[in-house]
Amino acid sequence: MTRRTRLTRPLLAAVCVAALVGCASDRPKPAPLPVVESPIAGRQVWSARVGGVTFPLSLAVRQGRVHVAGDDGTVLALDVASGREAWRGDAGGRLAAGVGSDGRYAAVVTRAQELVVMDAGKVVWRKKLDAPVATAPLVAGERVFVLGVDRVVHAYDVLDGRYLWVFKRPGDALTLAQSGVLAAHQDTLLVGQGTRLVGLDPLRGTVRWDTALTTPRGTNEVERLADLVGPPVRQGSVFCMRAFQSAVGCIDAERGTLKWVQNLGGTEAVGGSEQLLFAADGSDRISARRRGSGELAWTSELLLNRALSAPAAVGTAVVFGDFEGHLHFLDQTTGKPVLRLPTDGSRIAAPPVLADNNTLLVATRGGGLYAFRPE
């Protein structure tokens, strides 16, 4: 399994599987920091703090602002260009998932299983949920969509919290307490259901299409666990994603068809540029694949066992964060290191996000939010 994996059974608290993977002292030694031979320029342009982050955080960038949250329930909206605080709110409890935002409303879920929706930092409504949540809510089309770790999807009216519909289907007892797939494509809601991506009508919660990314394999339910891991990376109508510990692949959300899939272990979300898809496996071996076909372009073992984050494509580089808070910029075409930037020394807590085409936003477990601009 993995260093950060949690499993859960529906309606029960998530449990760490450290016993399955061994203690930290048994893990392979991280690779030394690689030498950057032909560096590019890059600098930190601002930073902010939100307290510690131990839940599966997602950074929501909308209308020139980034929305971020901390363990204690603090939710912030900051200007992407300057880092200036636009508003600050308090969810009223420690957080389990967030942040989702449409630019006006922001949504988080507390560890007490409450969905909390804010407008400019003020709580406008809250609802008790039936199961824990590890995926940031999706706020879109005047609705708030929530995906529980039991794979059940709920829809609410963003204005008043009115309950609209629920989507659920029979599934395996064991599920993954890690950010899943919850996204939108035009007028279709995309949700991960185990190894399948399902396109739903967001008005009614009915199924439009249902496509498997891969087929579970293994001799027991832990080995067969292959839930889709979010966030997915999108280009046009094609969404690419990872199936936990088993595969990466792409699905066309316009047609509901599988484009390609390749076997690849690993647990973190994928990243991509216009031409390439990037992913690290369970040992942090990095691979780049052709986005259109899944054909392997290159691999790198320079960052083995460094607990890499999901990647983000920035200009001509792809960026991975590690357990020491380093940001490793690799050339997209060769995989060679071209820049390394520090944060606060703690593990990267959320998939890095590119905003305004030139600002890389990164959050750490120590509660730091950093904006970098490579040059």
mmCIF file of C-alpha atoms in Angstrom:
data_model
loop_
_atom_site.group_PDB
_atom_site.id
_atom_site.type_symbol
_atom_site.label_atom_id
_atom_site.label_comp_id
_atom_site.label_asym_id
_atom_site.label_seq_id
_atom_site.Cartn_x
_atom_site.Cartn_y
_atom_site.Cartn_z
ATOM 1 C CA MET A 1 0.000 0.000 0.000
ATOM 2 C CA THR A 2 1.303 3.501 0.688
ATOM 3 C CA ARG A 3 2.515 6.061 3.134
ATOM 4 C CA ARG A 4 -0.695 8.119 3.155
ATOM 5 C CA THR A 5 -3.401 5.641 2.264
ATOM 6 C CA ARG A 6 -6.468 5.269 4.428
ATOM 7 C CA LEU A 7 -9.226 2.718 3.994
ATOM 8 C CA THR A 8 -12.737 2.816 5.298
ATOM 9 C CA ARG A 9 -15.945 0.866 5.392
ATOM 10 C CA PRO A 10 -19.108 2.896 4.800
ATOM 11 C CA LEU A 11 -20.416 4.780 7.847
ATOM 12 C CA LEU A 12 -17.295 3.963 9.876
ATOM 13 C CA ALA A 13 -14.272 6.146 10.565
ATOM 14 C CA ALA A 14 -11.317 5.767 8.216
ATOM 15 C CA VAL A 15 -8.454 3.666 9.521
ATOM 16 C CA CYS A 16 -4.784 3.979 8.710
ATOM 17 C CA VAL A 17 -3.221 0.917 7.101
ATOM 18 C CA ALA A 18 0.253 1.444 8.513
ATOM 19 C CA ALA A 19 0.083 -2.097 9.847
ATOM 20 C CA LEU A 20 -0.203 -3.357 6.276
ATOM 21 C CA VAL A 21 2.800 -1.463 4.958
ATOM 22 C CA GLY A 22 5.195 -1.478 7.874
ATOM 23 C CA CYS A 23 6.529 1.339 10.001
ATOM 24 C CA ALA A 24 8.382 4.346 8.625
ATOM 25 C CA SER A 25 11.787 2.933 9.591
ATOM 26 C CA ASP A 26 11.205 -0.027 7.244
ATOM 27 C CA ARG A 27 10.668 2.155 4.187
ATOM 28 C CA PRO A 28 13.398 2.543 1.569
ATOM 29 C CA LYS A 29 15.771 5.433 2.024
ATOM 30 C CA PRO A 30 14.771 8.502 -0.010
ATOM 31 C CA ALA A 31 16.953 9.345 -2.981
ATOM 32 C CA PRO A 32 19.353 12.249 -2.373
ATOM 33 C CA LEU A 33 18.384 15.583 -3.854
ATOM 34 C CA PRO A 34 19.423 15.523 -7.509
ATOM 35 C CA VAL A 35 21.846 18.039 -8.969
ATOM 36 C CA VAL A 36 20.240 20.763 -11.093
ATOM 37 C CA GLU A 37 22.685 21.102 -13.976
ATOM 38 C CA SER A 38 20.961 23.526 -16.356
ATOM 39 C CA PRO A 39 18.707 25.589 -14.097
ATOM 40 C CA ILE A 40 15.877 27.867 -15.072
ATOM 41 C CA ALA A 41 14.943 30.873 -12.945
ATOM 42 C CA GLY A 42 12.064 30.912 -10.481
ATOM 43 C CA ARG A 43 11.051 32.830 -7.373
ATOM 44 C CA GLN A 44 8.542 32.944 -4.551
ATOM 45 C CA VAL A 45 6.196 35.916 -4.977
ATOM 46 C CA TRP A 46 4.120 35.658 -1.796
ATOM 47 C CA SER A 47 3.170 33.330 1.060
ATOM 48 C CA ALA A 48 0.400 32.971 3.654
ATOM 49 C CA ARG A 49 -0.480 30.647 6.530
ATOM 50 C CA VAL A 50 -3.610 28.751 7.533
ATOM 51 C CA GLY A 51 -2.367 26.487 10.333
ATOM 52 C CA GLY A 52 -1.687 22.770 9.918
ATOM 53 C CA VAL A 53 -3.174 20.709 7.082
ATOM 54 C CA THR A 54 -3.625 16.989 7.732
ATOM 55 C CA PHE A 55 -6.800 16.414 5.705
ATOM 56 C CA PRO A 56 -6.948 15.908 1.888
ATOM 57 C CA LEU A 57 -6.876 19.577 0.898
ATOM 58 C CA SER A 58 -7.773 20.858 -2.560
ATOM 59 C CA LEU A 59 -6.916 24.398 -3.663
ATOM 60 C CA ALA A 60 -9.815 25.991 -5.538
ATOM 61 C CA VAL A 61 -8.815 28.776 -7.936
ATOM 62 C CA ARG A 62 -11.715 30.846 -9.238
ATOM 63 C CA GLN A 63 -12.006 34.413 -10.555
ATOM 64 C CA GLY A 64 -8.455 35.374 -9.628
ATOM 65 C CA ARG A 65 -8.658 34.017 -6.083
ATOM 66 C CA VAL A 66 -7.357 30.875 -4.423
ATOM 67 C CA HIS A 67 -9.460 29.279 -1.677
ATOM 68 C CA VAL A 68 -7.575 27.333 0.995
ATOM 69 C CA ALA A 69 -8.331 25.953 4.463
ATOM 70 C CA GLY A 70 -6.601 24.630 7.580
ATOM 71 C CA ASP A 71 -7.262 21.863 10.085
ATOM 72 C CA ASP A 72 -8.901 24.214 12.600
ATOM 73 C CA GLY A 73 -11.719 25.170 10.216
ATOM 74 C CA THR A 74 -10.239 28.436 8.943
ATOM 75 C CA VAL A 75 -11.110 29.095 5.294
ATOM 76 C CA LEU A 76 -9.348 31.832 3.316
ATOM 77 C CA ALA A 77 -9.773 33.465 -0.077
ATOM 78 C CA LEU A 78 -6.605 35.160 -1.328
ATOM 79 C CA ASP A 79 -5.810 37.185 -4.423
ATOM 80 C CA VAL A 80 -3.665 35.005 -6.705
ATOM 81 C CA ALA A 81 -1.535 37.888 -7.970
ATOM 82 C CA SER A 82 -0.680 39.502 -4.640
ATOM 83 C CA GLY A 83 -1.611 37.084 -1.845
ATOM 84 C CA ARG A 84 -3.855 39.766 -0.337
ATOM 85 C CA GLU A 85 -6.619 38.334 1.851
ATOM 86 C CA ALA A 86 -10.076 38.840 0.311
ATOM 87 C CA TRP A 87 -12.016 37.172 3.112
ATOM 88 C CA ARG A 88 -11.644 34.770 6.042
ATOM 89 C CA GLY A 89 -14.214 32.399 7.497
ATOM 90 C CA ASP A 90 -14.580 29.777 10.207
ATOM 91 C CA ALA A 91 -16.360 26.476 9.531
ATOM 92 C CA GLY A 92 -16.898 25.909 13.242
ATOM 93 C CA GLY A 93 -15.003 22.636 13.492
ATOM 94 C CA ARG A 94 -11.928 20.730 12.379
ATOM 95 C CA LEU A 95 -11.955 19.915 8.691
ATOM 96 C CA ALA A 96 -12.073 16.606 6.839
ATOM 97 C CA ALA A 97 -12.286 17.868 3.227
ATOM 98 C CA GLY A 98 -12.242 21.061 1.156
ATOM 99 C CA VAL A 99 -12.169 23.499 -0.456
ATOM 100 C CA GLY A 100 -14.740 23.655 -3.252
ATOM 101 C CA SER A 101 -15.728 27.027 -4.719
ATOM 102 C CA ASP A 102 -17.428 28.633 -7.714
ATOM 103 C CA GLY A 103 -15.788 31.992 -6.979
ATOM 104 C CA ARG A 104 -18.529 33.234 -4.663
ATOM 105 C CA TYR A 105 -19.531 30.308 -2.478
ATOM 106 C CA ALA A 106 -16.999 28.050 -0.742
ATOM 107 C CA ALA A 107 -17.763 24.604 0.701
ATOM 108 C CA VAL A 108 -15.913 22.391 3.181
ATOM 109 C CA VAL A 109 -16.765 19.314 5.265
ATOM 110 C CA THR A 110 -15.905 19.006 8.953
ATOM 111 C CA ARG A 111 -14.776 15.914 10.812
ATOM 112 C CA ALA A 112 -18.182 15.966 12.516
ATOM 113 C CA GLN A 113 -19.582 15.210 9.024
ATOM 114 C CA GLU A 114 -21.114 18.627 8.465
ATOM 115 C CA LEU A 115 -21.190 20.238 5.036
ATOM 116 C CA VAL A 116 -20.546 23.962 5.541
ATOM 117 C CA VAL A 117 -21.172 26.551 2.813
ATOM 118 C CA MET A 118 -19.865 30.134 3.048
ATOM 119 C CA ASP A 119 -20.483 33.335 1.123
ATOM 120 C CA ALA A 120 -17.589 35.826 1.446
ATOM 121 C CA GLY A 121 -16.487 34.045 4.622
ATOM 122 C CA LYS A 122 -19.905 34.026 6.304
ATOM 123 C CA VAL A 123 -21.546 30.649 6.940
ATOM 124 C CA VAL A 124 -24.880 30.639 5.088
ATOM 125 C CA TRP A 125 -25.918 27.069 5.865
ATOM 126 C CA ARG A 126 -24.683 23.718 7.142
ATOM 127 C CA LYS A 127 -26.003 20.179 6.746
ATOM 128 C CA LYS A 128 -25.274 16.947 8.586
ATOM 129 C CA LEU A 129 -24.015 14.159 6.308
ATOM 130 C CA ASP A 130 -24.489 10.410 6.681
ATOM 131 C CA ALA A 131 -20.876 9.384 5.990
ATOM 132 C CA PRO A 132 -17.334 10.744 6.177
ATOM 133 C CA VAL A 133 -16.032 12.779 3.228
ATOM 134 C CA ALA A 134 -12.473 12.940 1.841
ATOM 135 C CA THR A 135 -13.162 14.749 -1.448
ATOM 136 C CA ALA A 136 -13.624 18.509 -1.681
ATOM 137 C CA PRO A 137 -17.261 19.389 -2.490
ATOM 138 C CA LEU A 138 -17.944 20.643 -6.010
ATOM 139 C CA VAL A 139 -19.741 23.989 -6.235
ATOM 140 C CA ALA A 140 -21.158 24.517 -9.724
ATOM 141 C CA GLY A 141 -24.407 25.523 -11.429
ATOM 142 C CA GLU A 142 -25.893 26.894 -8.174
ATOM 143 C CA ARG A 143 -25.507 23.459 -6.611
ATOM 144 C CA VAL A 144 -23.161 21.799 -4.142
ATOM 145 C CA PHE A 145 -22.233 18.184 -4.857
ATOM 146 C CA VAL A 146 -20.717 15.931 -2.176
ATOM 147 C CA LEU A 147 -19.036 12.551 -2.689
ATOM 148 C CA GLY A 148 -18.803 10.470 0.488
ATOM 149 C CA VAL A 149 -16.220 7.782 1.169
ATOM 150 C CA ASP A 150 -19.155 5.375 0.793
ATOM 151 C CA ARG A 151 -19.268 6.551 -2.885
ATOM 152 C CA VAL A 152 -22.743 8.070 -2.391
ATOM 153 C CA VAL A 153 -23.279 11.435 -4.138
ATOM 154 C CA HIS A 154 -25.555 14.135 -2.668
ATOM 155 C CA ALA A 155 -26.731 17.358 -4.334
ATOM 156 C CA TYR A 156 -27.876 20.534 -2.538
ATOM 157 C CA ASP A 157 -29.090 23.961 -3.597
ATOM 158 C CA VAL A 158 -26.190 26.347 -2.955
ATOM 159 C CA LEU A 159 -28.494 29.199 -1.917
ATOM 160 C CA ASP A 160 -30.369 27.580 0.953
ATOM 161 C CA GLY A 161 -29.046 24.029 1.366
ATOM 162 C CA ARG A 162 -32.243 22.425 0.059
ATOM 163 C CA TYR A 163 -31.689 18.706 -0.559
ATOM 164 C CA LEU A 164 -32.068 17.909 -4.271
ATOM 165 C CA TRP A 165 -31.134 14.285 -4.945
ATOM 166 C CA VAL A 166 -28.940 11.341 -4.019
ATOM 167 C CA PHE A 167 -27.105 8.856 -6.233
ATOM 168 C CA LYS A 168 -25.948 5.529 -4.844
ATOM 169 C CA ARG A 169 -25.375 2.028 -6.072
ATOM 170 C CA PRO A 170 -24.285 -1.253 -4.493
ATOM 171 C CA GLY A 171 -20.524 -1.466 -4.074
ATOM 172 C CA ASP A 172 -17.667 -3.134 -2.265
ATOM 173 C CA ALA A 173 -17.596 -2.860 1.509
ATOM 174 C CA LEU A 174 -14.041 -1.512 1.535
ATOM 175 C CA THR A 175 -13.550 1.985 0.135
ATOM 176 C CA LEU A 176 -10.761 4.543 -0.076
ATOM 177 C CA ALA A 177 -10.615 7.572 2.255
ATOM 178 C CA GLN A 178 -8.699 9.683 -0.245
ATOM 179 C CA SER A 179 -9.733 12.428 -2.657
ATOM 180 C CA GLY A 180 -11.874 10.889 -5.383
ATOM 181 C CA VAL A 181 -13.118 12.168 -8.717
ATOM 182 C CA LEU A 182 -15.830 14.822 -8.572
ATOM 183 C CA ALA A 183 -15.784 17.186 -11.543
ATOM 184 C CA ALA A 184 -17.932 18.812 -14.208
ATOM 185 C CA HIS A 185 -17.894 18.765 -17.994
ATOM 186 C CA GLN A 186 -20.374 21.135 -19.587
ATOM 187 C CA ASP A 187 -23.758 19.949 -18.255
ATOM 188 C CA THR A 188 -22.532 16.570 -16.997
ATOM 189 C CA LEU A 189 -21.382 15.752 -13.454
ATOM 190 C CA LEU A 190 -18.444 13.313 -13.351
ATOM 191 C CA VAL A 191 -18.119 11.070 -10.298
ATOM 192 C CA GLY A 192 -15.813 8.199 -9.456
ATOM 193 C CA GLN A 193 -17.541 4.970 -8.449
ATOM 194 C CA GLY A 194 -14.802 2.478 -7.659
ATOM 195 C CA THR A 195 -12.915 1.881 -10.903
ATOM 196 C CA ARG A 196 -15.698 3.488 -12.966
ATOM 197 C CA LEU A 197 -16.294 7.066 -14.038
ATOM 198 C CA VAL A 198 -20.002 7.880 -14.178
ATOM 199 C CA GLY A 199 -21.562 10.817 -16.024
ATOM 200 C CA LEU A 200 -24.647 12.094 -14.182
ATOM 201 C CA ASP A 201 -27.373 14.576 -15.035
ATOM 202 C CA PRO A 202 -26.672 17.273 -12.389
ATOM 203 C CA LEU A 203 -30.342 18.278 -12.249
ATOM 204 C CA ARG A 204 -31.720 14.806 -11.461
ATOM 205 C CA GLY A 205 -28.818 12.568 -10.492
ATOM 206 C CA THR A 206 -29.607 10.079 -13.264
ATOM 207 C CA VAL A 207 -26.914 8.183 -15.180
ATOM 208 C CA ARG A 208 -25.975 9.331 -18.688
ATOM 209 C CA TRP A 209 -23.017 6.985 -19.140
ATOM 210 C CA ASP A 210 -20.840 4.658 -17.092
ATOM 211 C CA THR A 211 -17.282 3.733 -18.131
ATOM 212 C CA ALA A 212 -14.696 1.512 -16.431
ATOM 213 C CA LEU A 213 -11.125 2.803 -16.418
ATOM 214 C CA THR A 214 -9.725 -0.577 -15.391
ATOM 215 C CA THR A 215 -10.679 -3.948 -13.883
ATOM 216 C CA PRO A 216 -9.833 -4.656 -10.220
ATOM 217 C CA ARG A 217 -7.233 -7.349 -9.693
ATOM 218 C CA GLY A 218 -5.992 -9.197 -6.612
ATOM 219 C CA THR A 219 -6.703 -12.040 -4.241
ATOM 220 C CA ASN A 220 -8.401 -9.994 -1.497
ATOM 221 C CA GLU A 221 -10.469 -6.817 -1.161
ATOM 222 C CA VAL A 222 -7.461 -4.671 -0.218
ATOM 223 C CA GLU A 223 -5.538 -5.702 -3.338
ATOM 224 C CA ARG A 224 -8.645 -5.200 -5.480
ATOM 225 C CA LEU A 225 -9.223 -1.675 -4.180
ATOM 226 C CA ALA A 226 -8.777 0.552 -7.250
ATOM 227 C CA ASP A 227 -10.956 3.628 -6.714
ATOM 228 C CA LEU A 228 -10.401 6.554 -9.065
ATOM 229 C CA VAL A 229 -8.159 9.188 -7.464
ATOM 230 C CA GLY A 230 -8.744 12.896 -7.963
ATOM 231 C CA PRO A 231 -8.414 15.499 -9.054
ATOM 232 C CA PRO A 232 -8.464 14.407 -12.711
ATOM 233 C CA VAL A 233 -6.560 16.425 -15.308
ATOM 234 C CA ARG A 234 -8.543 17.739 -18.241
ATOM 235 C CA GLN A 235 -7.899 18.737 -21.817
ATOM 236 C CA GLY A 236 -11.015 19.547 -23.799
ATOM 237 C CA SER A 237 -13.507 16.745 -23.181
ATOM 238 C CA VAL A 238 -10.845 14.195 -22.159
ATOM 239 C CA PHE A 239 -10.256 13.570 -18.446
ATOM 240 C CA CYS A 240 -7.190 11.596 -17.334
ATOM 241 C CA MET A 241 -6.851 10.050 -13.884
ATOM 242 C CA ARG A 242 -5.393 7.281 -11.774
ATOM 243 C CA ALA A 243 -7.053 4.144 -10.507
ATOM 244 C CA PHE A 244 -5.568 3.585 -7.035
ATOM 245 C CA GLN A 245 -2.512 1.273 -7.070
ATOM 246 C CA SER A 246 -3.369 -0.185 -10.494
ATOM 247 C CA ALA A 247 -3.551 2.036 -13.600
ATOM 248 C CA VAL A 248 -3.657 5.452 -15.270
ATOM 249 C CA GLY A 249 -5.849 6.288 -18.231
ATOM 250 C CA CYS A 250 -8.112 8.773 -20.002
ATOM 251 C CA ILE A 251 -11.859 8.906 -20.658
ATOM 252 C CA ASP A 252 -13.695 11.126 -23.139
ATOM 253 C CA ALA A 253 -16.512 12.727 -21.143
ATOM 254 C CA GLU A 254 -18.298 13.894 -24.290
ATOM 255 C CA ARG A 255 -18.891 10.314 -25.420
ATOM 256 C CA GLY A 256 -18.345 8.380 -22.215
ATOM 257 C CA THR A 257 -15.675 6.236 -23.868
ATOM 258 C CA LEU A 258 -12.283 4.966 -22.711
ATOM 259 C CA LYS A 259 -9.417 6.491 -24.724
ATOM 260 C CA TRP A 260 -6.603 4.373 -23.268
ATOM 261 C CA VAL A 261 -5.367 2.792 -20.044
ATOM 262 C CA GLN A 262 -1.953 1.587 -18.888
ATOM 263 C CA ASN A 263 -1.093 -0.505 -15.836
ATOM 264 C CA LEU A 264 0.794 1.614 -13.298
ATOM 265 C CA GLY A 265 0.964 1.343 -9.521
ATOM 266 C CA GLY A 266 0.823 4.422 -7.333
ATOM 267 C CA THR A 267 -1.635 6.375 -5.233
ATOM 268 C CA GLU A 268 -1.447 10.083 -6.065
ATOM 269 C CA ALA A 269 -3.332 11.987 -8.766
ATOM 270 C CA VAL A 270 -1.793 12.562 -12.184
ATOM 271 C CA GLY A 271 -0.866 15.820 -13.908
ATOM 272 C CA GLY A 272 -0.592 16.787 -17.524
ATOM 273 C CA SER A 273 0.382 19.239 -20.225
ATOM 274 C CA GLU A 274 -1.142 19.519 -23.683
ATOM 275 C CA GLN A 275 1.004 16.653 -24.968
ATOM 276 C CA LEU A 276 2.012 14.559 -21.931
ATOM 277 C CA LEU A 277 0.563 12.921 -18.830
ATOM 278 C CA PHE A 278 2.802 12.645 -15.745
ATOM 279 C CA ALA A 279 2.566 10.238 -12.808
ATOM 280 C CA ALA A 280 4.703 8.700 -10.052
ATOM 281 C CA ASP A 281 4.356 5.051 -9.051
ATOM 282 C CA GLY A 282 4.464 3.548 -5.560
ATOM 283 C CA SER A 283 8.259 3.936 -5.418
ATOM 284 C CA ASP A 284 8.123 7.483 -6.844
ATOM 285 C CA ARG A 285 9.474 6.433 -10.210
ATOM 286 C CA ILE A 286 8.158 9.133 -12.535
ATOM 287 C CA SER A 287 6.808 8.416 -15.995
ATOM 288 C CA ALA A 288 5.623 10.648 -18.822
ATOM 289 C CA ARG A 289 3.146 9.267 -21.369
ATOM 290 C CA ARG A 290 1.753 10.608 -24.617
ATOM 291 C CA ARG A 291 -1.574 12.124 -23.783
ATOM 292 C CA GLY A 292 -3.308 10.894 -26.876
ATOM 293 C CA SER A 293 -2.182 7.258 -26.789
ATOM 294 C CA GLY A 294 -0.634 6.405 -23.399
ATOM 295 C CA GLU A 295 2.684 5.581 -25.104
ATOM 296 C CA LEU A 296 5.659 5.919 -22.747
ATOM 297 C CA ALA A 297 7.815 9.010 -23.429
ATOM 298 C CA TRP A 298 10.348 8.771 -20.574
ATOM 299 C CA THR A 299 10.901 7.607 -17.003
ATOM 300 C CA SER A 300 13.011 8.976 -14.148
ATOM 301 C CA GLU A 301 14.258 7.423 -10.905
ATOM 302 C CA LEU A 302 15.929 10.586 -9.576
ATOM 303 C CA LEU A 303 13.284 11.153 -6.877
ATOM 304 C CA LEU A 304 12.693 7.598 -5.643
ATOM 305 C CA ASN A 305 10.992 7.223 -2.245
ATOM 306 C CA ARG A 306 10.626 10.974 -1.685
ATOM 307 C CA ALA A 307 6.845 10.758 -1.028
ATOM 308 C CA LEU A 308 5.985 12.762 -4.118
ATOM 309 C CA SER A 309 2.812 14.783 -4.469
ATOM 310 C CA ALA A 310 0.585 14.879 -7.504
ATOM 311 C CA PRO A 311 2.316 16.830 -10.289
ATOM 312 C CA ALA A 312 1.456 20.044 -12.097
ATOM 313 C CA ALA A 313 2.621 21.174 -15.543
ATOM 314 C CA VAL A 314 4.123 24.682 -15.502
ATOM 315 C CA GLY A 315 5.446 26.114 -18.758
ATOM 316 C CA THR A 316 8.019 23.663 -20.098
ATOM 317 C CA ALA A 317 8.408 21.910 -16.721
ATOM 318 C CA VAL A 318 6.465 19.448 -14.601
ATOM 319 C CA VAL A 319 6.549 20.006 -10.834
ATOM 320 C CA PHE A 320 6.404 17.450 -8.016
ATOM 321 C CA GLY A 321 6.502 18.266 -4.299
ATOM 322 C CA ASP A 322 8.150 15.963 -1.749
ATOM 323 C CA PHE A 323 8.074 15.076 1.959
ATOM 324 C CA GLU A 324 10.586 17.818 2.816
ATOM 325 C CA GLY A 325 8.607 20.540 1.085
ATOM 326 C CA HIS A 326 10.902 20.774 -1.929
ATOM 327 C CA LEU A 327 9.387 21.548 -5.319
ATOM 328 C CA HIS A 328 11.178 19.673 -8.083
ATOM 329 C CA PHE A 329 10.854 21.167 -11.575
ATOM 330 C CA LEU A 330 11.662 18.623 -14.317
ATOM 331 C CA ASP A 331 11.954 19.278 -18.021
ATOM 332 C CA GLN A 332 8.776 17.927 -19.625
ATOM 333 C CA THR A 333 10.542 16.406 -22.615
ATOM 334 C CA THR A 334 13.501 14.760 -20.834
ATOM 335 C CA GLY A 335 12.714 14.490 -17.110
ATOM 336 C CA LYS A 336 15.951 16.280 -16.182
ATOM 337 C CA PRO A 337 15.858 18.605 -13.121
ATOM 338 C CA VAL A 338 15.804 22.276 -14.087
ATOM 339 C CA LEU A 339 14.850 23.995 -10.800
ATOM 340 C CA ARG A 340 14.303 23.236 -7.111
ATOM 341 C CA LEU A 341 12.500 25.592 -4.742
ATOM 342 C CA PRO A 342 11.927 25.224 -0.966
ATOM 343 C CA THR A 343 8.820 25.814 1.141
ATOM 344 C CA ASP A 344 8.660 25.389 4.932
ATOM 345 C CA GLY A 345 10.235 21.941 5.193
ATOM 346 C CA SER A 346 6.957 20.046 5.659
ATOM 347 C CA ARG A 347 5.281 17.677 3.185
ATOM 348 C CA ILE A 348 3.258 19.068 0.308
ATOM 349 C CA ALA A 349 -0.384 18.763 1.378
ATOM 350 C CA ALA A 350 -2.351 19.341 -1.829
ATOM 351 C CA PRO A 351 -1.872 18.865 -5.551
ATOM 352 C CA PRO A 352 -0.031 21.975 -6.830
ATOM 353 C CA VAL A 353 -2.238 24.242 -8.929
ATOM 354 C CA LEU A 354 -1.278 26.525 -11.804
ATOM 355 C CA ALA A 355 -3.203 29.807 -11.794
ATOM 356 C CA ASP A 356 -3.178 32.621 -14.361
ATOM 357 C CA ASN A 357 -0.858 30.470 -16.511
ATOM 358 C CA ASN A 358 2.250 31.603 -14.605
ATOM 359 C CA THR A 359 1.629 31.315 -10.844
ATOM 360 C CA LEU A 360 2.159 27.962 -9.120
ATOM 361 C CA LEU A 361 0.245 27.588 -5.848
ATOM 362 C CA VAL A 362 1.420 25.068 -3.261
ATOM 363 C CA ALA A 363 0.159 24.205 0.239
ATOM 364 C CA THR A 364 2.113 22.307 2.910
ATOM 365 C CA ARG A 365 1.250 20.158 5.897
ATOM 366 C CA GLY A 366 2.743 22.884 8.076
ATOM 367 C CA GLY A 367 -0.009 25.240 6.927
ATOM 368 C CA GLY A 368 1.981 27.301 4.455
ATOM 369 C CA LEU A 369 0.529 28.516 1.158
ATOM 370 C CA TYR A 370 3.119 29.616 -1.395
ATOM 371 C CA ALA A 371 2.970 31.284 -4.786
ATOM 372 C CA PHE A 372 5.899 30.762 -7.168
ATOM 373 C CA ARG A 373 6.618 32.044 -10.654
ATOM 374 C CA PRO A 374 9.180 30.220 -12.785
ATOM 375 C CA GLU A 375 10.900 32.416 -15.350
#
